[in-house]
Amino acid sequence: MTTPRPSPSGAGLTAAPVGVGTAHAKTILIGEHAVVYGAPAIALPVHGLTTRAELHVGGPWALDCDLHHGTVDDAPAAMAPVTTAWQQAVQQVSSTATGHSDPAVPPHLTGRPHLTGRLSVTSEIPMQRGLGSSAAVAAAVVDAVATASGVPLGLAERTELVQRSEMIAHGKASGIDTAAVLSNVPILFEQGAISPVAVGGRFVFVVADTGIPSSTATAVGGVRSLREAQPGLVNGLVDRLSELTRVVAGCLQQGDLDTLGAAMNEAHESLNRLGVGSDGLDRLVTAARRAGALGAKLTGGGLGGCVVALSRAEDVDEVLDGLHAAGAGGTWTTTVEGSA
Ligand code: PMV
């Protein structure tokens, strides 16, 4: 596979010698997998876990990140989502700045300094754990290009660019990861429509990593196969997950921790019945509940990856200790609260 090379269509756009973009991780509170079949899902930002991209303008096309240090031409195929985000962001800022929809270099910009250079990406977000690592990297790259060019991009343009990169990273994706890493508040995602979720209390969530990488595409494919074999079972579980997501939205609004925790527990069982659970996920879910969590479930694609647990504020340390004792590879907390 050829790694896409950033197009020189950003010629002449350089506004700063270094463009910087950052993005945060996300966790899906409820509705994963069901969202692929049109059900609603809720995602939360994980602000404490971030990715940073820096575009040092000038010099040959080069990448500097965990998977590759060197020229874009030598980059492995796994870098394609990153180079695509870079390439398409350059084209976007060019056409936004010039009003050209044609990605070819506008004649008046030919031969001027352009947005080639060295792109460095550093990410704290573990890959293949359902935390939105690939979407966050793409978002940071797009914003780094926009900053370097001095051409601000709107949310719709950034969403489109990140989602194109996600399609390369994951194949067909619902778009929830893209929406979640670009939002600073909890969102409800339903059939591509994104709305902020009203929050009427204070909710502390703990995310814990099994340490086991998993492929979202494999998990989504497994559910699809199960649906072909047993449509009644899968459609029933999707419907129930859809109801639970609406229950959870109400709990967030009303500050109802107990019902929210119970809905998370039931969702975990439904996801297990969809075939995306694992022993490692069950171990962490059980440990979190035993340590006082009000509810716990797998988050994201499943098979491996992470769990998310709801804790009373005063029990967080115990929940974290319980998860570590059960072998969690990494833990993070994210707090959601209303502004009122
Ligand atoms: O990228 P992950 O592993 O957080 O999964 C995203 C949620 C899924 O519903 C499993 C897939 C999708 O595209 O919606």
mmCIF file of C-alpha atoms and ligand atoms in Angstrom:
data_model
loop_
_atom_site.group_PDB
_atom_site.id
_atom_site.type_symbol
_atom_site.label_atom_id
_atom_site.label_comp_id
_atom_site.label_asym_id
_atom_site.label_seq_id
_atom_site.Cartn_x
_atom_site.Cartn_y
_atom_site.Cartn_z
ATOM 1 C CA MET A 1 0.000 0.000 0.000
ATOM 2 C CA THR A 2 1.322 3.416 -0.896
ATOM 3 C CA THR A 3 1.406 5.894 1.932
ATOM 4 C CA PRO A 4 -0.307 9.049 0.707
ATOM 5 C CA ARG A 5 2.081 11.939 0.410
ATOM 6 C CA PRO A 6 0.893 15.335 1.553
ATOM 7 C CA SER A 7 -0.042 17.364 -1.485
ATOM 8 C CA PRO A 8 1.822 20.610 -2.120
ATOM 9 C CA SER A 9 -1.477 22.377 -2.590
ATOM 10 C CA GLY A 10 -0.909 24.345 0.618
ATOM 11 C CA ALA A 11 1.764 26.344 -1.211
ATOM 12 C CA GLY A 12 2.133 29.853 0.115
ATOM 13 C CA LEU A 13 -0.134 29.324 3.104
ATOM 14 C CA THR A 14 2.468 29.178 5.836
ATOM 15 C CA ALA A 15 1.559 31.521 8.684
ATOM 16 C CA ALA A 16 3.737 30.039 11.441
ATOM 17 C CA PRO A 17 6.992 28.029 11.409
ATOM 18 C CA VAL A 18 5.398 25.455 13.726
ATOM 19 C CA GLY A 19 1.739 24.477 13.808
ATOM 20 C CA VAL A 20 0.503 22.674 16.917
ATOM 21 C CA GLY A 21 -2.652 20.613 17.405
ATOM 22 C CA THR A 22 -3.811 18.657 20.431
ATOM 23 C CA ALA A 23 -6.716 16.301 21.030
ATOM 24 C CA HIS A 24 -8.023 14.207 23.903
ATOM 25 C CA ALA A 25 -9.081 10.580 24.240
ATOM 26 C CA LYS A 26 -12.690 9.462 24.557
ATOM 27 C CA THR A 27 -14.606 6.685 26.229
ATOM 28 C CA ILE A 28 -17.985 5.371 25.139
ATOM 29 C CA LEU A 29 -20.284 5.373 28.161
ATOM 30 C CA ILE A 30 -23.002 3.347 26.494
ATOM 31 C CA GLY A 31 -24.314 2.326 23.073
ATOM 32 C CA GLU A 32 -21.195 0.989 21.337
ATOM 33 C CA HIS A 33 -21.931 -1.591 18.626
ATOM 34 C CA ALA A 34 -25.660 -0.756 18.774
ATOM 35 C CA VAL A 35 -24.654 2.634 17.293
ATOM 36 C CA VAL A 36 -23.514 0.833 14.130
ATOM 37 C CA TYR A 37 -27.190 -0.179 13.613
ATOM 38 C CA GLY A 38 -28.585 3.318 14.106
ATOM 39 C CA ALA A 39 -29.048 3.264 17.898
ATOM 40 C CA PRO A 40 -27.927 6.241 19.986
ATOM 41 C CA ALA A 41 -24.686 6.152 21.981
ATOM 42 C CA ILE A 42 -23.085 8.445 24.544
ATOM 43 C CA ALA A 43 -19.367 9.284 24.579
ATOM 44 C CA LEU A 44 -17.335 11.222 27.130
ATOM 45 C CA PRO A 45 -14.112 13.165 26.705
ATOM 46 C CA VAL A 46 -11.072 11.898 28.625
ATOM 47 C CA HIS A 47 -9.206 15.174 28.987
ATOM 48 C CA GLY A 48 -6.292 13.716 30.941
ATOM 49 C CA LEU A 49 -5.107 11.573 28.057
ATOM 50 C CA THR A 50 -3.903 13.519 25.041
ATOM 51 C CA THR A 51 -2.179 13.529 21.685
ATOM 52 C CA ARG A 52 -0.048 16.370 20.305
ATOM 53 C CA ALA A 53 1.004 16.996 16.717
ATOM 54 C CA GLU A 54 3.582 19.548 15.608
ATOM 55 C CA LEU A 55 4.123 20.496 11.993
ATOM 56 C CA HIS A 56 7.575 22.060 11.565
ATOM 57 C CA VAL A 57 7.185 23.765 8.222
ATOM 58 C CA GLY A 58 9.964 23.502 5.637
ATOM 59 C CA GLY A 59 12.336 20.799 4.458
ATOM 60 C CA PRO A 60 11.451 17.393 3.074
ATOM 61 C CA TRP A 61 8.255 15.507 3.951
ATOM 62 C CA ALA A 62 9.096 13.604 7.107
ATOM 63 C CA LEU A 63 7.385 11.949 10.034
ATOM 64 C CA ASP A 64 8.505 11.637 13.593
ATOM 65 C CA CYS A 65 6.294 9.346 15.669
ATOM 66 C CA ASP A 66 6.325 5.995 17.481
ATOM 67 C CA LEU A 67 5.659 3.951 14.349
ATOM 68 C CA HIS A 68 8.020 5.774 12.004
ATOM 69 C CA HIS A 69 10.936 8.195 12.066
ATOM 70 C CA GLY A 70 11.856 9.123 8.521
ATOM 71 C CA THR A 71 10.597 10.270 5.184
ATOM 72 C CA VAL A 72 6.970 9.988 4.216
ATOM 73 C CA ASP A 73 7.985 7.879 1.207
ATOM 74 C CA ASP A 74 9.467 5.240 3.522
ATOM 75 C CA ALA A 75 6.539 5.232 5.952
ATOM 76 C CA PRO A 76 4.799 1.899 6.606
ATOM 77 C CA ALA A 77 1.199 1.395 5.499
ATOM 78 C CA ALA A 78 0.084 1.800 9.122
ATOM 79 C CA MET A 79 0.914 5.499 8.803
ATOM 80 C CA ALA A 80 -1.644 6.002 6.018
ATOM 81 C CA PRO A 81 -4.350 7.435 8.352
ATOM 82 C CA VAL A 82 -1.855 10.063 9.565
ATOM 83 C CA THR A 83 -0.465 11.028 6.173
ATOM 84 C CA THR A 84 -3.987 11.125 4.760
ATOM 85 C CA ALA A 85 -5.087 13.516 7.522
ATOM 86 C CA TRP A 86 -2.032 15.658 6.784
ATOM 87 C CA GLN A 87 -2.540 15.605 3.021
ATOM 88 C CA GLN A 88 -6.244 16.313 3.122
ATOM 89 C CA ALA A 89 -5.906 19.038 5.740
ATOM 90 C CA VAL A 90 -3.379 20.805 3.512
ATOM 91 C CA GLN A 91 -5.804 20.566 0.600
ATOM 92 C CA GLN A 92 -8.637 21.819 2.795
ATOM 93 C CA VAL A 93 -6.806 24.889 4.128
ATOM 94 C CA SER A 94 -5.729 25.652 0.576
ATOM 95 C CA SER A 95 -9.234 25.515 -0.826
ATOM 96 C CA THR A 96 -10.704 27.320 2.217
ATOM 97 C CA ALA A 97 -8.142 30.105 1.890
ATOM 98 C CA THR A 98 -8.470 30.548 -1.838
ATOM 99 C CA GLY A 99 -12.092 29.619 -2.338
ATOM 100 C CA HIS A 100 -10.921 26.911 -4.747
ATOM 101 C CA SER A 101 -12.648 23.591 -4.424
ATOM 102 C CA ASP A 102 -10.080 22.204 -6.866
ATOM 103 C CA PRO A 103 -7.194 20.812 -4.790
ATOM 104 C CA ALA A 104 -4.677 21.795 -7.495
ATOM 105 C CA VAL A 105 -2.217 24.500 -6.525
ATOM 106 C CA PRO A 106 -3.757 27.899 -7.166
ATOM 107 C CA PRO A 107 -1.548 29.645 -9.774
ATOM 108 C CA HIS A 108 -0.694 32.617 -7.582
ATOM 109 C CA LEU A 109 0.676 30.328 -4.879
ATOM 110 C CA THR A 110 2.949 28.198 -7.055
ATOM 111 C CA GLY A 111 6.599 28.235 -6.084
ATOM 112 C CA ARG A 112 6.076 29.882 -2.684
ATOM 113 C CA PRO A 113 6.898 28.237 0.678
ATOM 114 C CA HIS A 114 4.344 25.575 1.484
ATOM 115 C CA LEU A 115 3.201 23.163 4.135
ATOM 116 C CA THR A 116 5.815 20.504 3.601
ATOM 117 C CA GLY A 117 7.971 19.770 6.583
ATOM 118 C CA ARG A 118 8.382 17.442 9.522
ATOM 119 C CA LEU A 119 5.273 16.233 11.298
ATOM 120 C CA SER A 120 5.881 14.944 14.787
ATOM 121 C CA VAL A 121 3.164 13.154 16.725
ATOM 122 C CA THR A 122 3.365 12.196 20.394
ATOM 123 C CA SER A 123 0.461 10.388 21.961
ATOM 124 C CA GLU A 124 -0.247 9.233 25.505
ATOM 125 C CA ILE A 125 -3.370 7.440 24.289
ATOM 126 C CA PRO A 126 -2.725 3.705 24.048
ATOM 127 C CA MET A 127 -3.558 2.350 20.602
ATOM 128 C CA GLN A 128 -6.234 -0.265 19.928
ATOM 129 C CA ARG A 129 -7.880 0.089 23.326
ATOM 130 C CA GLY A 130 -11.145 1.790 22.314
ATOM 131 C CA LEU A 131 -9.931 5.168 23.566
ATOM 132 C CA GLY A 132 -10.071 6.947 20.211
ATOM 133 C CA SER A 133 -6.318 7.023 19.652
ATOM 134 C CA SER A 134 -6.460 7.093 15.842
ATOM 135 C CA ALA A 135 -9.176 9.764 15.754
ATOM 136 C CA ALA A 136 -7.299 11.900 18.279
ATOM 137 C CA VAL A 137 -4.090 11.673 16.234
ATOM 138 C CA ALA A 138 -5.950 12.681 13.077
ATOM 139 C CA ALA A 139 -7.642 15.578 14.903
ATOM 140 C CA ALA A 140 -4.306 16.825 16.257
ATOM 141 C CA VAL A 141 -2.698 16.614 12.792
ATOM 142 C CA VAL A 142 -5.567 18.495 11.135
ATOM 143 C CA ASP A 143 -5.359 21.238 13.774
ATOM 144 C CA ALA A 144 -1.557 21.433 13.448
ATOM 145 C CA VAL A 145 -1.926 22.030 9.702
ATOM 146 C CA ALA A 146 -4.627 24.646 10.278
ATOM 147 C CA THR A 147 -2.455 26.466 12.831
ATOM 148 C CA ALA A 148 0.613 26.404 10.584
ATOM 149 C CA SER A 149 -1.409 27.738 7.683
ATOM 150 C CA GLY A 150 -3.220 30.405 9.674
ATOM 151 C CA VAL A 151 -6.482 29.201 8.115
ATOM 152 C CA PRO A 152 -8.961 28.234 10.847
ATOM 153 C CA LEU A 153 -11.133 25.259 9.977
ATOM 154 C CA GLY A 154 -14.700 24.920 11.235
ATOM 155 C CA LEU A 155 -16.030 21.921 13.162
ATOM 156 C CA ALA A 156 -17.739 20.502 10.074
ATOM 157 C CA GLU A 157 -14.500 20.610 8.055
ATOM 158 C CA ARG A 158 -12.447 19.108 10.910
ATOM 159 C CA THR A 159 -15.059 16.370 11.406
ATOM 160 C CA GLU A 160 -14.987 15.486 7.707
ATOM 161 C CA LEU A 161 -11.173 15.335 7.627
ATOM 162 C CA VAL A 162 -10.858 13.219 10.782
ATOM 163 C CA GLN A 163 -13.596 10.863 9.633
ATOM 164 C CA ARG A 164 -11.831 10.287 6.289
ATOM 165 C CA SER A 165 -8.709 9.279 8.209
ATOM 166 C CA GLU A 166 -10.814 7.030 10.462
ATOM 167 C CA MET A 167 -12.261 5.226 7.444
ATOM 168 C CA ILE A 168 -8.695 4.305 6.470
ATOM 169 C CA ALA A 169 -7.783 3.302 10.024
ATOM 170 C CA HIS A 170 -10.908 1.227 10.765
ATOM 171 C CA GLY A 171 -12.854 0.682 7.565
ATOM 172 C CA LYS A 172 -16.498 1.587 7.975
ATOM 173 C CA ALA A 173 -16.852 3.471 11.262
ATOM 174 C CA SER A 174 -20.016 5.022 12.686
ATOM 175 C CA GLY A 175 -18.293 8.361 13.289
ATOM 176 C CA ILE A 176 -18.741 8.353 17.058
ATOM 177 C CA ASP A 177 -14.982 8.370 17.739
ATOM 178 C CA THR A 178 -14.495 11.364 15.452
ATOM 179 C CA ALA A 179 -17.329 13.277 17.095
ATOM 180 C CA ALA A 180 -16.127 12.398 20.593
ATOM 181 C CA VAL A 181 -12.499 13.475 20.224
ATOM 182 C CA LEU A 182 -13.648 16.787 18.763
ATOM 183 C CA SER A 183 -16.031 17.495 21.660
ATOM 184 C CA ASN A 184 -15.104 18.820 25.098
ATOM 185 C CA VAL A 185 -18.416 17.732 26.602
ATOM 186 C CA PRO A 186 -20.403 14.465 26.707
ATOM 187 C CA ILE A 187 -22.248 13.867 23.451
ATOM 188 C CA LEU A 188 -25.171 11.816 22.283
ATOM 189 C CA PHE A 189 -24.445 10.427 18.829
ATOM 190 C CA GLU A 190 -27.321 9.069 16.774
ATOM 191 C CA GLN A 191 -27.200 8.273 13.059
ATOM 192 C CA GLY A 192 -24.509 10.874 12.496
ATOM 193 C CA ALA A 193 -26.281 13.610 14.472
ATOM 194 C CA ILE A 194 -24.368 14.930 17.473
ATOM 195 C CA SER A 195 -25.864 16.742 20.452
ATOM 196 C CA PRO A 196 -24.411 17.681 23.839
ATOM 197 C CA VAL A 197 -25.844 15.720 26.773
ATOM 198 C CA ALA A 198 -27.298 17.791 29.618
ATOM 199 C CA VAL A 199 -25.579 16.987 32.920
ATOM 200 C CA GLY A 200 -27.283 17.699 36.220
ATOM 201 C CA GLY A 201 -24.903 16.164 38.731
ATOM 202 C CA ARG A 202 -21.304 15.132 39.248
ATOM 203 C CA PHE A 203 -20.198 11.775 37.848
ATOM 204 C CA VAL A 204 -16.735 10.316 38.247
ATOM 205 C CA PHE A 205 -15.815 7.625 35.756
ATOM 206 C CA VAL A 206 -12.757 5.400 35.894
ATOM 207 C CA VAL A 207 -11.352 3.939 32.695
ATOM 208 C CA ALA A 208 -9.074 0.914 33.010
ATOM 209 C CA ASP A 209 -7.026 -0.874 30.373
ATOM 210 C CA THR A 210 -6.806 -4.663 30.160
ATOM 211 C CA GLY A 211 -3.490 -4.127 28.355
ATOM 212 C CA ILE A 212 -4.795 -6.295 25.536
ATOM 213 C CA PRO A 213 -4.997 -4.613 22.110
ATOM 214 C CA SER A 214 -8.113 -5.289 20.119
ATOM 215 C CA SER A 215 -9.341 -4.580 16.627
ATOM 216 C CA THR A 216 -12.582 -2.608 16.411
ATOM 217 C CA ALA A 217 -13.049 -3.839 12.844
ATOM 218 C CA THR A 218 -12.842 -7.471 14.024
ATOM 219 C CA ALA A 219 -15.323 -6.836 16.839
ATOM 220 C CA VAL A 220 -17.761 -5.011 14.534
ATOM 221 C CA GLY A 221 -17.394 -7.828 11.966
ATOM 222 C CA GLY A 222 -18.153 -10.426 14.642
ATOM 223 C CA VAL A 223 -21.387 -8.685 15.609
ATOM 224 C CA ARG A 224 -22.329 -8.407 11.936
ATOM 225 C CA SER A 225 -21.824 -12.166 11.453
ATOM 226 C CA LEU A 226 -23.826 -12.947 14.580
ATOM 227 C CA ARG A 227 -26.625 -10.696 13.292
ATOM 228 C CA GLU A 228 -26.681 -12.580 10.001
ATOM 229 C CA ALA A 229 -26.895 -15.885 11.862
ATOM 230 C CA GLN A 230 -29.264 -14.769 14.639
ATOM 231 C CA PRO A 231 -31.029 -11.536 13.630
ATOM 232 C CA GLY A 232 -33.658 -11.808 16.346
ATOM 233 C CA LEU A 233 -31.066 -12.045 19.104
ATOM 234 C CA VAL A 234 -28.895 -9.196 17.858
ATOM 235 C CA ASN A 235 -31.753 -6.861 16.948
ATOM 236 C CA GLY A 236 -33.285 -7.439 20.385
ATOM 237 C CA LEU A 237 -29.986 -6.597 22.101
ATOM 238 C CA VAL A 238 -29.530 -3.508 19.908
ATOM 239 C CA ASP A 239 -33.043 -2.346 20.869
ATOM 240 C CA ARG A 240 -32.337 -2.897 24.557
ATOM 241 C CA LEU A 241 -28.999 -1.063 24.340
ATOM 242 C CA SER A 242 -30.807 1.777 22.627
ATOM 243 C CA GLU A 243 -33.283 1.976 25.547
ATOM 244 C CA LEU A 244 -30.442 1.840 28.064
ATOM 245 C CA THR A 245 -28.698 4.727 26.318
ATOM 246 C CA ARG A 246 -31.829 6.840 26.699
ATOM 247 C CA VAL A 247 -32.038 5.812 30.378
ATOM 248 C CA VAL A 248 -28.405 6.864 30.847
ATOM 249 C CA ALA A 249 -29.036 10.238 29.167
ATOM 250 C CA GLY A 250 -31.873 10.803 31.665
ATOM 251 C CA CYS A 251 -29.644 9.756 34.596
ATOM 252 C CA LEU A 252 -26.940 12.223 33.548
ATOM 253 C CA GLN A 253 -29.516 14.967 33.380
ATOM 254 C CA GLN A 254 -31.086 14.096 36.747
ATOM 255 C CA GLY A 255 -27.926 13.245 38.669
ATOM 256 C CA ASP A 256 -29.080 9.638 39.227
ATOM 257 C CA LEU A 257 -25.910 7.626 39.878
ATOM 258 C CA ASP A 258 -27.565 4.382 41.000
ATOM 259 C CA THR A 259 -29.764 3.895 37.941
ATOM 260 C CA LEU A 260 -26.856 4.884 35.709
ATOM 261 C CA GLY A 261 -24.634 2.247 37.304
ATOM 262 C CA ALA A 262 -27.313 -0.431 36.899
ATOM 263 C CA ALA A 263 -27.733 0.490 33.211
ATOM 264 C CA MET A 264 -23.971 0.154 32.692
ATOM 265 C CA ASN A 265 -24.008 -3.300 34.287
ATOM 266 C CA GLU A 266 -26.856 -4.453 32.070
ATOM 267 C CA ALA A 267 -25.151 -3.017 28.975
ATOM 268 C CA HIS A 268 -22.042 -5.044 29.794
ATOM 269 C CA GLU A 269 -24.085 -8.231 29.836
ATOM 270 C CA SER A 270 -25.724 -7.302 26.523
ATOM 271 C CA LEU A 271 -22.316 -6.653 24.961
ATOM 272 C CA ASN A 272 -21.113 -10.035 26.236
ATOM 273 C CA ARG A 273 -24.128 -11.607 24.523
ATOM 274 C CA LEU A 274 -23.131 -9.785 21.326
ATOM 275 C CA GLY A 275 -19.849 -11.680 21.568
ATOM 276 C CA VAL A 276 -17.486 -8.763 22.169
ATOM 277 C CA GLY A 277 -16.581 -9.539 25.791
ATOM 278 C CA SER A 278 -13.478 -11.269 27.099
ATOM 279 C CA ASP A 279 -12.178 -12.778 30.326
ATOM 280 C CA GLY A 280 -9.852 -9.815 30.806
ATOM 281 C CA LEU A 281 -12.721 -7.344 30.495
ATOM 282 C CA ASP A 282 -14.905 -9.373 32.884
ATOM 283 C CA ARG A 283 -12.055 -9.502 35.409
ATOM 284 C CA LEU A 284 -11.758 -5.702 35.478
ATOM 285 C CA VAL A 285 -15.535 -5.170 35.512
ATOM 286 C CA THR A 286 -15.897 -7.534 38.489
ATOM 287 C CA ALA A 287 -12.958 -5.938 40.314
ATOM 288 C CA ALA A 288 -14.408 -2.447 39.850
ATOM 289 C CA ARG A 289 -17.825 -3.497 41.177
ATOM 290 C CA ARG A 290 -16.294 -5.319 44.175
ATOM 291 C CA ALA A 291 -14.263 -2.204 44.975
ATOM 292 C CA GLY A 292 -17.434 -0.123 45.163
ATOM 293 C CA ALA A 293 -18.166 0.985 41.597
ATOM 294 C CA LEU A 294 -21.879 1.547 41.027
ATOM 295 C CA GLY A 295 -21.592 0.050 37.567
ATOM 296 C CA ALA A 296 -18.956 -1.108 35.103
ATOM 297 C CA LYS A 297 -18.843 -2.246 31.503
ATOM 298 C CA LEU A 298 -16.529 -2.702 28.585
ATOM 299 C CA THR A 299 -16.081 0.416 26.475
ATOM 300 C CA GLY A 300 -15.503 0.689 22.731
ATOM 301 C CA GLY A 301 -15.088 -2.254 20.428
ATOM 302 C CA GLY A 302 -14.382 -4.804 23.166
ATOM 303 C CA LEU A 303 -12.620 -8.202 22.835
ATOM 304 C CA GLY A 304 -9.758 -6.467 24.682
ATOM 305 C CA GLY A 305 -9.189 -2.806 25.364
ATOM 306 C CA CYS A 306 -10.795 -0.978 28.254
ATOM 307 C CA VAL A 307 -13.613 -0.902 30.774
ATOM 308 C CA VAL A 308 -15.388 2.151 32.162
ATOM 309 C CA ALA A 309 -16.751 2.226 35.724
ATOM 310 C CA LEU A 310 -18.898 4.728 37.609
ATOM 311 C CA SER A 311 -17.670 5.534 41.097
ATOM 312 C CA ARG A 312 -18.910 7.704 43.937
ATOM 313 C CA ALA A 313 -16.340 10.490 44.359
ATOM 314 C CA GLU A 314 -15.338 9.168 47.803
ATOM 315 C CA ASP A 315 -14.738 5.628 46.479
ATOM 316 C CA VAL A 316 -12.491 6.459 43.535
ATOM 317 C CA ASP A 317 -9.223 5.487 45.219
ATOM 318 C CA GLU A 318 -10.653 2.114 46.224
ATOM 319 C CA VAL A 319 -11.949 1.477 42.725
ATOM 320 C CA LEU A 320 -8.540 2.393 41.269
ATOM 321 C CA ASP A 321 -6.786 0.113 43.779
ATOM 322 C CA GLY A 322 -9.166 -2.744 42.972
ATOM 323 C CA LEU A 323 -8.547 -2.345 39.247
ATOM 324 C CA HIS A 324 -4.777 -2.264 39.685
ATOM 325 C CA ALA A 325 -4.891 -5.343 41.931
ATOM 326 C CA ALA A 326 -6.853 -7.113 39.165
ATOM 327 C CA GLY A 327 -4.084 -6.326 36.673
ATOM 328 C CA ALA A 328 -5.239 -3.125 34.968
ATOM 329 C CA GLY A 329 -2.495 -1.867 32.672
ATOM 330 C CA GLY A 330 -3.408 1.783 33.022
ATOM 331 C CA THR A 331 -6.212 3.741 34.683
ATOM 332 C CA TRP A 332 -7.611 7.227 34.124
ATOM 333 C CA THR A 333 -10.479 9.156 35.654
ATOM 334 C CA THR A 334 -12.802 11.519 33.860
ATOM 335 C CA THR A 335 -15.347 13.674 35.668
ATOM 336 C CA VAL A 336 -18.528 14.917 34.095
ATOM 337 C CA GLU A 337 -20.488 17.672 35.783
ATOM 338 C CA GLY A 338 -23.052 20.270 34.949
ATOM 339 C CA SER A 339 -22.084 23.897 34.773
ATOM 340 C CA ALA A 340 -25.014 24.947 37.010
HETATM 341 O O1 PMV B 1 -13.080 2.658 18.286
HETATM 342 P P1 PMV B 1 -13.759 1.910 19.387
HETATM 343 O O2 PMV B 1 -13.137 0.595 19.699
HETATM 344 O O3 PMV B 1 -14.029 2.786 20.565
HETATM 345 O O4 PMV B 1 -15.238 1.508 18.849
HETATM 346 C C1 PMV B 1 -16.133 2.437 18.384
HETATM 347 C C2 PMV B 1 -17.536 2.026 18.638
HETATM 348 C C3 PMV B 1 -18.115 0.896 17.802
HETATM 349 O O5 PMV B 1 -19.515 1.043 17.957
HETATM 350 C C4 PMV B 1 -17.694 -0.465 18.326
HETATM 351 C C5 PMV B 1 -17.729 0.985 16.337
HETATM 352 C C6 PMV B 1 -18.279 2.205 15.630
HETATM 353 O O6 PMV B 1 -17.746 2.546 14.562
HETATM 354 O O7 PMV B 1 -19.261 2.801 16.097
#
